Amino acid sequence: MSTDPFIRFRDVSKEFPRPDGSGTFLAVDRLSFEIARGEIVAVLGKTGCGKSTMFNLLAGLIEPTSGMVDVTGHDPFREFAYFRGKIGIVFQNDRLMPWRSALDNVLLGLQILDADKMEAEATARGWLTRLGLAGHESDYPHALSGGMRQRVSIARAFAVEPEILLCDEPFSSLDEMTARDLRSEFTRLVKQNGKTAVFITHHINEALEIGDRVMVFHRPARIAYEARMDQTSGEAERRNVQDRILEVLSLERSVDAPQV
Amino acid sequence: MIRNRRLRQAFQAAVSTAVLLAAWQFASYFFPHYLFPPVQAIFWRTVQIFIDIPLLIEVLATAARIFGGLFGAFLLGCVLAVVIGRSPFIESYFTPVLVFLQGIPALSWVVIAIIWFHGIEFRILFIMVMTTLPAFTFQILDAYRSMSKDLFEMTMSFRPSAWTLFRVLIVPTIVPGILTAWKVNLGNASRVVVVAELVGATGGVGYQLLLQQQLFDLAGALAWTLVLVLFVLVVQSALVAIEAWALRYRPVSERAA
Ligand SMILES: Nc1ncnc2c1ncn2[C@@H]1O[C@H](COP(=O)(O)OP(=O)(O)OP(=O)(O)O)[C@@H](O)[C@H]1O
Ligand SMILES: [Mg+2]
């Protein structure tokens, strides 16, 4: 692990215009953090706290209102072509193209990157098989179950072998057995290939299992708590961190509570 | 009860057609033939148009004018839709004009075309384009606007070139809307074309209709009308077939049958 930060957010804020035109809504509030190359960071936070918005900023899909997003010394929003093939996203919803078969959906990224046709297809088929979708290559999304669609979208992001993987609750619509298998497969893949990953989840256990580090977001998005998980961390330490996370999360206002 | 849905529909269509033909034939026994020509007379006149090469060429000329006009309006409509779609500023200038154009009747365009232009084919093309352009533009624009923001951002996350984005996302998104636009405008264009051919065309279905009117020949007029309607139906079903193929990925609810 190099000491140079790979991903850096410095005082990043994001405001959205309110739909009724009455001013703006603050979704990310002077968020700062750094992520090193090869690290897996799990992000926890209550619903609506700005986790997906942070992803969109990191992926350069939206522009920060203020502050600086820096990925390997480049601006992901401004430098559009530079990041081609470097960032892969598993979105919170599957976002499959309904007119493409499962295989063609996985091929999308590879086609955009102009990969060799034969190789691309072999890669895509390999990923579908690995995710338990062999035999469904030519199915259209509407004929797949929610969990299967989610796995196709995981395959789509992984197939391009990006340096940075952003996963927004990728396993949330899967049964626990499948999710467990994929979690260990995910960590293995990221570690083996020296990728860097940011992983949003609502499950504290999943965060602790996957993350080298866990960040808990405040609402609007700001770091409320952070803990480094070591392979050597004992059961007692884990419990401790878990309790702290629960404590921090319970201090957060719930969505329905009146805003003071 | 006929079980097969298609068979049942064909049967129902055949029944209503037969009733209509019978009523017409019945009327032909009581009225002079120049008012209600017998069904078989209309039928043979129609057949004649298809087997007599010079007459068939007139049908093809009209077909070419329909397609020429639609194609021109489609291309222009695409350009306009892209221009309008890119900027709300431009949209606020263009939309009122298109709405205004949409209100102008085909016959007014005929008069304008005759006064403005000389070439007959150009006049017809002008009329065809002007009458179908606004609808085409709005329909293409709607199709473009219906693009999913989620799919757009997902595609953008792979950072495609503008051309690749167009190919992998925009085209598949707008194809259903464009096919619908073609279906709708084909009907309009086939009605307008016969009016447009009154600008002095010396051939085509519109010209033939005018001729039959001067000859007071209703069987002929009906035969030419029938040919035009058949043409629209054939092209329409070709479009439906293309649509079914292009949209084969769409799920069909079992309840929708
Ligand atoms: N494009 C947008 N326009 C306006 N408001 C937005 C937009 N995107 C997000 N928001 C608002 O920003 C806040 C944060 O949204 P975000 O999707 O980042 O939450 P999240 O932490 O991912 O929540 P969840 O866990 O439920 O997915 C929400 O209040 C949301 O309404
Ligand atoms: Mg979210």
Coordinates of C-alpha atoms and ligand atoms in Angstrom, one line a residue:
Chain A
M1 CA 0.0 0.0 0.0
S2 CA 1.5 3.3 -1.0
T3 CA 1.2 6.2 1.3
D4 CA -0.1 8.6 -1.4
P5 CA -3.9 8.8 -1.1
F6 CA -5.6 7.2 -4.1
I7 CA -8.9 8.8 -3.6
R8 CA -9.4 12.1 -1.7
F9 CA -12.4 14.1 -0.8
R10 CA -11.6 17.5 0.6
D11 CA -14.5 19.6 2.1
V12 CA -16.8 18.3 -0.6
S13 CA -20.4 19.6 -0.4
K14 CA -23.3 18.9 -2.8
E15 CA -26.5 20.8 -2.9
F16 CA -29.5 19.9 -5.0
P17 CA -32.1 22.4 -6.1
R18 CA -35.4 21.8 -4.4
P19 CA -38.1 20.7 -6.8
D20 CA -40.3 23.6 -5.8
G21 CA -37.5 26.0 -6.5
S22 CA -37.3 27.2 -2.9
G23 CA -33.5 27.2 -2.4
T24 CA -31.3 24.1 -2.2
F25 CA -31.1 20.9 -0.3
L26 CA -27.7 19.9 1.3
A27 CA -27.0 16.2 0.6
V28 CA -23.2 16.2 1.3
D29 CA -21.8 18.5 3.9
R30 CA -18.0 19.3 3.8
L31 CA -17.1 15.7 3.5
S32 CA -13.5 14.8 3.8
F33 CA -11.7 11.4 3.6
E34 CA -8.9 9.6 2.0
I35 CA -8.7 6.1 0.7
A36 CA -5.4 4.3 -0.1
R37 CA -4.8 2.1 -3.1
G38 CA -5.9 -1.5 -2.4
E39 CA -8.1 -0.6 0.4
I40 CA -11.7 -1.7 0.8
V41 CA -13.8 0.9 2.6
A42 CA -17.3 0.1 3.8
V43 CA -19.7 3.0 4.2
L44 CA -22.6 2.8 6.6
G45 CA -25.3 5.4 7.2
K46 CA -28.9 5.9 7.6
T47 CA -31.1 6.1 4.5
G48 CA -31.0 9.4 2.7
C49 CA -27.7 10.5 4.3
G50 CA -26.0 11.0 1.0
K51 CA -24.1 7.7 0.4
S52 CA -25.2 7.3 -3.2
T53 CA -24.6 11.0 -3.8
M54 CA -21.0 10.5 -2.6
F55 CA -20.7 7.7 -5.1
N56 CA -21.9 9.9 -7.9
L57 CA -19.4 12.5 -6.9
L58 CA -16.6 10.0 -6.8
A59 CA -17.6 8.5 -10.1
G60 CA -17.7 11.9 -11.7
L61 CA -21.4 11.6 -12.6
I62 CA -22.2 14.8 -10.7
E63 CA -20.2 17.9 -9.9
P64 CA -19.5 19.0 -6.3
T65 CA -21.0 22.3 -5.3
S66 CA -17.8 23.1 -3.5
G67 CA -14.7 21.3 -2.4
M68 CA -12.4 18.9 -4.3
V69 CA -12.7 15.4 -5.4
D70 CA -9.4 13.9 -6.4
V71 CA -8.8 10.4 -7.8
T72 CA -5.2 9.5 -8.6
G73 CA -4.5 13.2 -9.0
H74 CA -7.4 13.7 -11.5
D75 CA -10.8 15.3 -11.3
P76 CA -13.4 12.6 -12.1
F77 CA -16.0 15.1 -13.2
R78 CA -13.9 17.2 -15.4
E79 CA -11.6 14.6 -16.9
F80 CA -14.2 12.5 -18.6
A81 CA -12.0 10.4 -20.9
Y82 CA -9.2 9.9 -18.5
F83 CA -11.2 7.6 -16.3
R84 CA -12.5 5.5 -19.1
G85 CA -12.4 1.9 -17.8
K86 CA -11.0 2.9 -14.5
I87 CA -14.1 3.1 -12.3
G88 CA -16.8 0.4 -12.2
I89 CA -20.0 0.9 -10.4
V90 CA -22.6 -1.5 -9.1
F91 CA -25.6 0.7 -8.7
Q92 CA -28.1 0.5 -5.9
N93 CA -30.7 -0.6 -8.5
D94 CA -29.7 -3.0 -11.3
R95 CA -30.0 -0.5 -14.2
L96 CA -30.0 -3.2 -16.9
M97 CA -30.8 -2.2 -20.4
P98 CA -34.2 -4.0 -21.1
W99 CA -33.4 -4.4 -24.8
R100 CA -30.2 -6.3 -24.1
S101 CA -29.9 -9.9 -23.0
A102 CA -28.0 -10.7 -19.8
L103 CA -24.9 -11.4 -21.8
D104 CA -25.2 -8.2 -23.8
N105 CA -25.7 -6.2 -20.6
V106 CA -22.5 -7.6 -19.2
L107 CA -20.8 -6.8 -22.5
L108 CA -21.8 -3.2 -22.4
G109 CA -18.7 -1.8 -20.7
L110 CA -16.4 -4.0 -22.7
Q111 CA -18.0 -2.7 -25.9
I112 CA -17.6 0.9 -24.8
L113 CA -13.9 0.1 -24.1
D114 CA -13.6 -1.3 -27.6
A115 CA -12.4 -4.7 -26.3
D116 CA -11.8 -7.5 -28.7
K117 CA -15.2 -9.2 -29.5
M118 CA -14.2 -12.8 -28.8
E119 CA -12.3 -12.0 -25.7
A120 CA -15.0 -9.8 -24.4
E121 CA -17.6 -12.4 -24.9
A122 CA -15.5 -15.0 -23.1
T123 CA -14.9 -12.6 -20.2
A124 CA -18.6 -11.8 -20.0
R125 CA -19.7 -15.5 -20.0
G126 CA -17.1 -16.2 -17.4
W127 CA -18.5 -13.6 -15.1
L128 CA -22.1 -14.8 -15.6
T129 CA -21.0 -18.3 -14.8
R130 CA -19.1 -17.2 -11.7
L131 CA -22.2 -15.4 -10.5
G132 CA -24.4 -18.5 -11.0
L133 CA -26.1 -17.3 -14.1
A134 CA -24.8 -19.9 -16.6
G135 CA -27.7 -20.8 -18.9
H136 CA -29.3 -17.4 -18.6
E137 CA -27.0 -15.6 -21.0
S138 CA -29.7 -14.9 -23.6
D139 CA -32.5 -14.1 -21.1
Y140 CA -33.8 -10.5 -21.2
P141 CA -33.9 -8.7 -17.9
H142 CA -37.6 -8.9 -17.5
A143 CA -37.3 -12.7 -17.4
L144 CA -34.8 -12.6 -14.6
S145 CA -35.5 -12.4 -10.9
G146 CA -34.5 -9.3 -8.9
G147 CA -31.5 -11.1 -7.4
M148 CA -30.4 -12.4 -10.8
R149 CA -30.6 -8.9 -12.3
Q150 CA -28.5 -7.6 -9.5
R151 CA -25.9 -10.3 -10.2
V152 CA -25.9 -9.3 -13.9
S153 CA -25.2 -5.8 -12.9
I154 CA -22.3 -6.9 -10.7
A155 CA -20.9 -8.9 -13.6
R156 CA -21.2 -5.8 -15.8
A157 CA -19.1 -3.7 -13.4
F158 CA -16.5 -6.4 -12.7
A159 CA -16.1 -7.5 -16.3
V160 CA -14.2 -4.3 -17.3
E161 CA -11.7 -4.9 -14.4
P162 CA -11.7 -1.4 -13.2
E163 CA -9.1 -0.1 -10.8
I164 CA -11.8 1.3 -8.5
L165 CA -15.0 -0.5 -7.7
L166 CA -17.9 1.3 -6.3
C167 CA -20.6 -1.0 -5.0
D168 CA -23.9 0.5 -3.7
E169 CA -25.6 -2.2 -1.6
P170 CA -24.8 -4.8 -4.3
F171 CA -25.9 -7.8 -2.3
S172 CA -29.0 -6.3 -0.7
S173 CA -31.5 -8.1 -2.9
L174 CA -29.9 -11.5 -2.6
D175 CA -30.6 -14.3 -0.1
E176 CA -28.2 -14.7 2.7
M177 CA -26.4 -17.8 1.4
T178 CA -25.7 -16.2 -2.0
A179 CA -24.8 -12.9 -0.4
R180 CA -22.3 -14.7 1.8
D181 CA -20.6 -16.5 -1.1
L182 CA -20.5 -13.3 -3.1
R183 CA -19.0 -11.3 -0.2
S184 CA -16.1 -13.6 0.2
E185 CA -15.7 -13.8 -3.6
F186 CA -15.8 -10.0 -3.7
T187 CA -13.1 -9.6 -1.1
R188 CA -10.9 -12.2 -2.7
L189 CA -11.2 -10.6 -6.1
V190 CA -10.5 -7.1 -4.9
K191 CA -7.5 -8.2 -2.8
Q192 CA -6.1 -10.6 -5.4
N193 CA -6.2 -8.1 -8.2
G194 CA -5.1 -5.1 -6.1
K195 CA -8.3 -3.2 -6.7
T196 CA -9.6 -0.4 -4.5
A197 CA -13.2 -0.7 -3.5
V198 CA -15.8 1.4 -1.7
F199 CA -18.8 -0.5 -0.5
I200 CA -22.1 0.9 0.7
T201 CA -24.2 -1.3 2.9
H202 CA -26.9 -1.1 5.5
H203 CA -25.6 -4.2 7.3
I204 CA -23.1 -3.5 10.1
N205 CA -21.9 -7.1 9.9
E206 CA -21.4 -7.0 6.2
A207 CA -19.4 -3.7 6.6
L208 CA -17.2 -5.2 9.3
E209 CA -16.6 -8.4 7.3
I210 CA -15.8 -6.7 4.0
G211 CA -14.1 -3.5 5.0
D212 CA -10.5 -2.8 5.9
R213 CA -12.1 0.3 7.2
V214 CA -15.6 1.3 8.1
M215 CA -16.9 4.9 7.7
V216 CA -20.2 5.9 9.2
F217 CA -22.0 8.9 7.7
H218 CA -23.9 11.6 9.3
R219 CA -26.8 13.1 7.5
P220 CA -26.1 15.2 5.5
A221 CA -23.0 13.2 4.5
R222 CA -20.0 13.8 6.7
I223 CA -17.9 11.3 8.6
A224 CA -19.5 10.6 12.0
Y225 CA -17.3 7.7 12.9
E226 CA -14.5 5.7 11.4
A227 CA -12.8 2.5 12.4
R228 CA -10.0 0.4 11.0
M229 CA -10.6 -3.3 10.9
D230 CA -7.5 -5.5 11.0
Q231 CA -7.4 -9.1 10.0
T232 CA -6.0 -9.6 13.5
S233 CA -8.9 -7.8 15.2
G234 CA -10.3 -10.0 17.8
E235 CA -13.9 -10.8 18.6
A236 CA -13.9 -8.3 21.5
E237 CA -12.6 -5.5 19.3
R238 CA -15.2 -6.2 16.7
R239 CA -18.0 -6.1 19.3
N240 CA -16.7 -2.8 20.5
V241 CA -16.7 -1.3 17.0
Q242 CA -20.1 -2.7 16.3
D243 CA -21.5 -1.1 19.5
R244 CA -19.9 2.2 18.6
I245 CA -21.5 2.1 15.1
L246 CA -24.9 1.3 16.6
E247 CA -24.5 4.2 19.0
V248 CA -23.5 6.7 16.3
L249 CA -26.3 5.6 14.0
S250 CA -28.9 5.8 16.8
L251 CA -27.9 9.3 17.5
E252 CA -28.7 10.2 13.9
R253 CA -32.1 11.7 13.4
S254 CA -34.4 9.2 11.7
V255 CA -35.9 10.2 8.3
D256 CA -39.4 10.7 9.6
A257 CA -38.4 12.7 12.6
P258 CA -39.1 16.5 12.4
Q259 CA -36.0 18.5 11.4
V260 CA -35.2 21.1 14.0
Chain B
M1 CA -66.7 -19.2 -30.0
I2 CA -63.4 -19.2 -31.9
R3 CA -60.6 -19.9 -29.5
N4 CA -57.7 -18.5 -31.4
R5 CA -57.6 -14.8 -30.9
R6 CA -56.2 -14.0 -34.3
L7 CA -58.6 -16.2 -36.1
R8 CA -61.5 -14.7 -34.2
Q9 CA -60.4 -11.2 -35.1
A10 CA -60.0 -12.1 -38.8
F11 CA -63.5 -13.7 -38.7
Q12 CA -65.0 -10.5 -37.1
A13 CA -63.3 -8.3 -39.7
A14 CA -64.6 -10.5 -42.5
V15 CA -68.1 -10.3 -41.2
S16 CA -68.2 -6.5 -41.0
T17 CA -66.6 -6.2 -44.5
A18 CA -69.1 -8.7 -45.9
V19 CA -72.0 -6.8 -44.4
L20 CA -70.7 -3.5 -45.8
L21 CA -70.2 -5.0 -49.3
A22 CA -73.7 -6.6 -49.2
A23 CA -75.3 -3.2 -48.3
W24 CA -73.4 -1.5 -51.1
Q25 CA -74.4 -4.2 -53.6
F26 CA -78.0 -3.9 -52.4
A27 CA -78.0 -0.2 -53.0
S28 CA -76.5 -0.7 -56.5
Y29 CA -79.7 -2.6 -57.5
F30 CA -81.9 0.4 -56.7
F31 CA -79.7 3.4 -57.7
P32 CA -78.1 4.2 -61.0
H33 CA -74.6 2.7 -61.4
Y34 CA -72.8 6.1 -61.5
L35 CA -74.0 6.6 -57.9
F36 CA -73.5 3.0 -56.6
P37 CA -71.4 0.9 -59.0
P38 CA -71.7 -2.8 -58.3
V39 CA -69.0 -4.4 -56.1
Q40 CA -67.6 -6.6 -58.9
A41 CA -67.1 -3.5 -61.1
I42 CA -65.0 -1.8 -58.3
F43 CA -63.2 -5.1 -57.7
W44 CA -62.1 -5.5 -61.4
R45 CA -61.1 -1.9 -61.7
T46 CA -58.9 -2.4 -58.6
V47 CA -57.4 -5.5 -60.0
Q48 CA -56.8 -3.7 -63.3
I49 CA -54.7 -1.1 -61.6
F50 CA -52.4 -3.8 -60.2
I51 CA -52.0 -5.7 -63.5
D52 CA -51.8 -2.8 -65.9
I53 CA -48.1 -1.7 -65.7
P54 CA -48.6 2.0 -66.5
L55 CA -51.3 2.3 -63.9
L56 CA -49.2 0.4 -61.3
I57 CA -46.4 2.9 -62.0
E58 CA -48.8 5.7 -61.0
V59 CA -49.4 3.9 -57.7
L60 CA -45.6 3.6 -57.2
A61 CA -45.1 7.2 -58.0
T62 CA -47.5 8.1 -55.2
A63 CA -45.8 5.7 -52.9
A64 CA -42.5 7.2 -53.7
R65 CA -43.9 10.7 -52.9
I66 CA -45.2 9.4 -49.6
F67 CA -41.9 7.9 -48.7
G68 CA -40.0 10.9 -50.0
G69 CA -42.0 13.3 -47.9
L70 CA -41.9 11.1 -44.8
F71 CA -38.2 10.5 -45.1
G72 CA -37.5 14.3 -45.6
A73 CA -39.7 15.1 -42.6
F74 CA -38.0 12.4 -40.5
L75 CA -34.5 13.6 -41.2
L76 CA -35.4 17.3 -40.6
G77 CA -37.4 16.2 -37.6
C78 CA -34.4 14.4 -36.2
V79 CA -32.2 17.5 -36.7
L80 CA -34.8 19.8 -35.1
A81 CA -35.4 17.4 -32.2
V82 CA -31.7 17.3 -31.4
V83 CA -31.4 21.1 -31.6
I84 CA -34.5 21.6 -29.5
G85 CA -33.6 18.8 -27.1
R86 CA -30.2 20.4 -26.4
S87 CA -31.4 23.7 -25.2
P88 CA -34.6 24.8 -23.4
F89 CA -33.7 28.3 -24.8
I90 CA -34.0 27.2 -28.4
E91 CA -37.0 25.1 -27.5
S92 CA -39.0 28.1 -26.4
Y93 CA -38.4 29.7 -29.8
F94 CA -39.0 26.7 -32.0
T95 CA -42.0 25.0 -30.3
P96 CA -44.5 27.8 -30.9
V97 CA -43.6 27.9 -34.6
L98 CA -44.0 24.1 -34.9
V99 CA -47.3 24.3 -33.1
F100 CA -48.4 27.0 -35.5
L101 CA -47.3 25.0 -38.5
Q102 CA -49.2 22.1 -37.2
G103 CA -52.4 24.1 -37.5
I104 CA -52.1 24.9 -41.2
P105 CA -54.3 22.7 -43.3
A106 CA -52.8 20.7 -46.2
L107 CA -54.8 22.6 -48.8
S108 CA -53.2 25.9 -47.7
W109 CA -49.8 24.3 -48.2
V110 CA -50.9 23.3 -51.7
V111 CA -51.8 26.9 -52.5
I112 CA -48.5 28.2 -51.0
A113 CA -46.5 25.5 -52.9
I114 CA -48.1 26.4 -56.2
I115 CA -47.4 30.1 -55.8
W116 CA -43.8 29.7 -54.4
F117 CA -42.4 26.9 -56.5
H118 CA -42.3 25.6 -60.1
G119 CA -41.2 22.0 -60.1
I120 CA -44.2 19.7 -59.5
E121 CA -42.2 17.1 -57.6
F122 CA -40.6 19.7 -55.5
R123 CA -44.0 21.2 -54.7
I124 CA -45.3 17.8 -53.6
L125 CA -42.2 17.1 -51.5
F126 CA -42.6 20.5 -49.8
I127 CA -46.2 19.9 -49.0
M128 CA -45.5 16.4 -47.6
V129 CA -42.6 17.6 -45.5
M130 CA -44.4 20.7 -44.1
T131 CA -47.5 18.7 -43.1
T132 CA -45.7 15.9 -41.3
L133 CA -42.7 17.8 -39.9
P134 CA -44.2 19.1 -36.7
A135 CA -45.6 15.8 -35.6
F136 CA -42.4 14.0 -36.4
T137 CA -40.3 16.5 -34.5
F138 CA -42.5 16.3 -31.4
Q139 CA -42.6 12.6 -31.4
I140 CA -38.8 12.2 -31.8
L141 CA -38.3 14.7 -29.1
D142 CA -40.7 12.9 -26.8
A143 CA -38.9 9.6 -27.5
Y144 CA -35.6 11.2 -26.7
R145 CA -36.9 12.8 -23.5
S146 CA -38.3 9.5 -22.2
M147 CA -34.7 8.3 -21.9
S148 CA -34.1 6.9 -18.4
K149 CA -31.7 9.0 -16.3
D150 CA -30.6 5.9 -14.5
L151 CA -29.6 4.2 -17.7
F152 CA -27.9 7.3 -18.9
E153 CA -25.8 7.7 -15.8
M154 CA -25.0 4.0 -15.8
T155 CA -23.8 4.2 -19.4
M156 CA -21.9 7.4 -18.7
S157 CA -20.0 5.7 -15.9
F158 CA -18.2 3.7 -18.6
R159 CA -17.4 7.0 -20.2
P160 CA -18.3 6.3 -23.8
S161 CA -17.6 8.6 -26.7
A162 CA -20.5 10.6 -28.0
W163 CA -21.0 8.3 -30.9
T164 CA -20.9 5.1 -28.7
L165 CA -23.4 6.7 -26.4
F166 CA -25.7 7.4 -29.3
R167 CA -25.3 3.8 -30.6
V168 CA -25.7 1.9 -27.3
L169 CA -28.2 4.1 -25.5
I170 CA -29.9 6.8 -27.5
V171 CA -30.8 4.7 -30.6
P172 CA -32.4 1.8 -28.6
T173 CA -34.2 4.3 -26.4
I174 CA -35.8 6.3 -29.3
V175 CA -36.5 3.4 -31.7
P176 CA -40.0 2.6 -30.3
G177 CA -41.0 6.2 -30.4
I178 CA -39.7 6.6 -34.0
L179 CA -41.6 3.5 -35.2
T180 CA -44.8 4.9 -33.6
A181 CA -44.1 8.2 -35.3
W182 CA -43.8 6.5 -38.7
K183 CA -47.0 4.6 -38.2
V184 CA -48.9 7.8 -37.3
N185 CA -47.4 9.9 -40.0
L186 CA -47.8 7.3 -42.7
G187 CA -51.6 7.6 -42.3
N188 CA -51.4 11.4 -42.4
A189 CA -49.0 11.4 -45.4
S190 CA -51.2 9.1 -47.4
R191 CA -54.2 11.4 -46.9
V192 CA -52.1 14.5 -47.7
V193 CA -50.4 13.1 -50.8
V194 CA -53.6 12.9 -52.9
V195 CA -54.2 16.6 -52.1
A196 CA -50.6 17.5 -52.8
E197 CA -50.9 15.8 -56.2
L198 CA -53.5 18.4 -57.2
V199 CA -50.6 20.9 -57.7
G200 CA -50.4 19.8 -61.3
A201 CA -49.1 16.3 -61.1
T202 CA -49.7 14.3 -64.4
G203 CA -49.6 11.0 -62.6
G204 CA -50.3 9.4 -59.3
V205 CA -53.3 8.4 -57.3
G206 CA -54.4 12.0 -56.7
Y207 CA -54.2 12.8 -60.4
Q208 CA -56.2 9.7 -61.2
L209 CA -58.9 10.6 -58.6
L210 CA -59.2 14.0 -60.3
L211 CA -59.5 12.3 -63.6
Q212 CA -62.2 9.9 -62.4
Q213 CA -64.1 12.9 -61.0
Q214 CA -64.0 14.6 -64.4
L215 CA -65.2 11.4 -66.1
F216 CA -67.9 11.0 -63.4
D217 CA -66.6 7.5 -62.9
L218 CA -67.2 6.4 -59.3
A219 CA -66.1 2.8 -59.7
G220 CA -62.7 4.2 -60.9
A221 CA -62.5 6.7 -58.1
L222 CA -63.3 4.0 -55.5
A223 CA -60.7 1.6 -57.1
W224 CA -58.0 4.2 -56.8
T225 CA -59.0 5.0 -53.2
L226 CA -58.9 1.3 -52.4
V227 CA -55.4 0.9 -53.8
L228 CA -54.2 3.8 -51.7
V229 CA -55.8 2.3 -48.5
L230 CA -54.4 -1.1 -49.3
F231 CA -50.9 0.4 -49.8
V232 CA -51.2 2.1 -46.3
L233 CA -52.4 -1.2 -44.7
V234 CA -49.5 -3.1 -46.2
V235 CA -46.8 -0.6 -45.2
Q236 CA -48.5 -0.3 -41.8
S237 CA -48.3 -4.1 -41.2
A238 CA -44.7 -4.1 -42.3
L239 CA -44.0 -1.4 -39.7
V240 CA -45.9 -3.5 -37.1
A241 CA -43.8 -6.5 -38.0
I242 CA -40.6 -4.4 -37.6
E243 CA -41.8 -3.1 -34.3
A244 CA -42.6 -6.6 -33.0
W245 CA -39.1 -7.6 -34.0
A246 CA -37.4 -4.5 -32.5
L247 CA -39.3 -4.6 -29.3
R248 CA -39.2 -8.4 -28.8
Y249 CA -37.5 -7.9 -25.5
R250 CA -40.6 -6.3 -24.0
P251 CA -42.4 -8.4 -21.5
V252 CA -46.1 -9.0 -22.2
S253 CA -48.5 -9.3 -19.3
E254 CA -50.6 -12.4 -19.5
R255 CA -53.5 -10.2 -18.4
A256 CA -53.0 -8.0 -21.5
A257 CA -54.1 -10.6 -23.9
Ligands
LIG1 N1 -30.7 14.3 -8.1 C1 -31.1 14.7 -6.9 N2 -31.9 15.8 -6.8 C2 -32.4 16.2 -5.6 N3 -32.2 15.6 -4.4 C3 -31.4 14.5 -4.5 C4 -30.8 14.0 -5.7 N4 -30.1 12.9 -5.4 C5 -30.2 12.7 -4.1 N5 -31.0 13.7 -3.5 C6 -31.3 13.8 -2.1 O1 -30.0 13.7 -1.4 C7 -30.2 13.0 -0.2 C8 -29.2 11.9 -0.2 O2 -29.6 10.9 -1.2 P1 -28.8 9.6 -1.4 O3 -29.4 8.8 -2.5 O4 -27.3 9.9 -1.6 O5 -29.0 8.8 0.0 P2 -28.4 7.4 0.4 O6 -27.6 7.6 1.6 O7 -27.8 6.7 -0.7 O8 -29.8 6.7 0.9 P3 -30.2 5.1 0.8 O9 -29.4 4.4 1.9 O10 -31.6 5.1 1.1 O11 -29.8 4.7 -0.6 C9 -31.7 12.5 -0.2 O12 -32.4 13.3 0.7 C10 -32.1 12.7 -1.6 O13 -33.5 13.1 -1.6
MG2 MG -28.4 5.1 -1.8

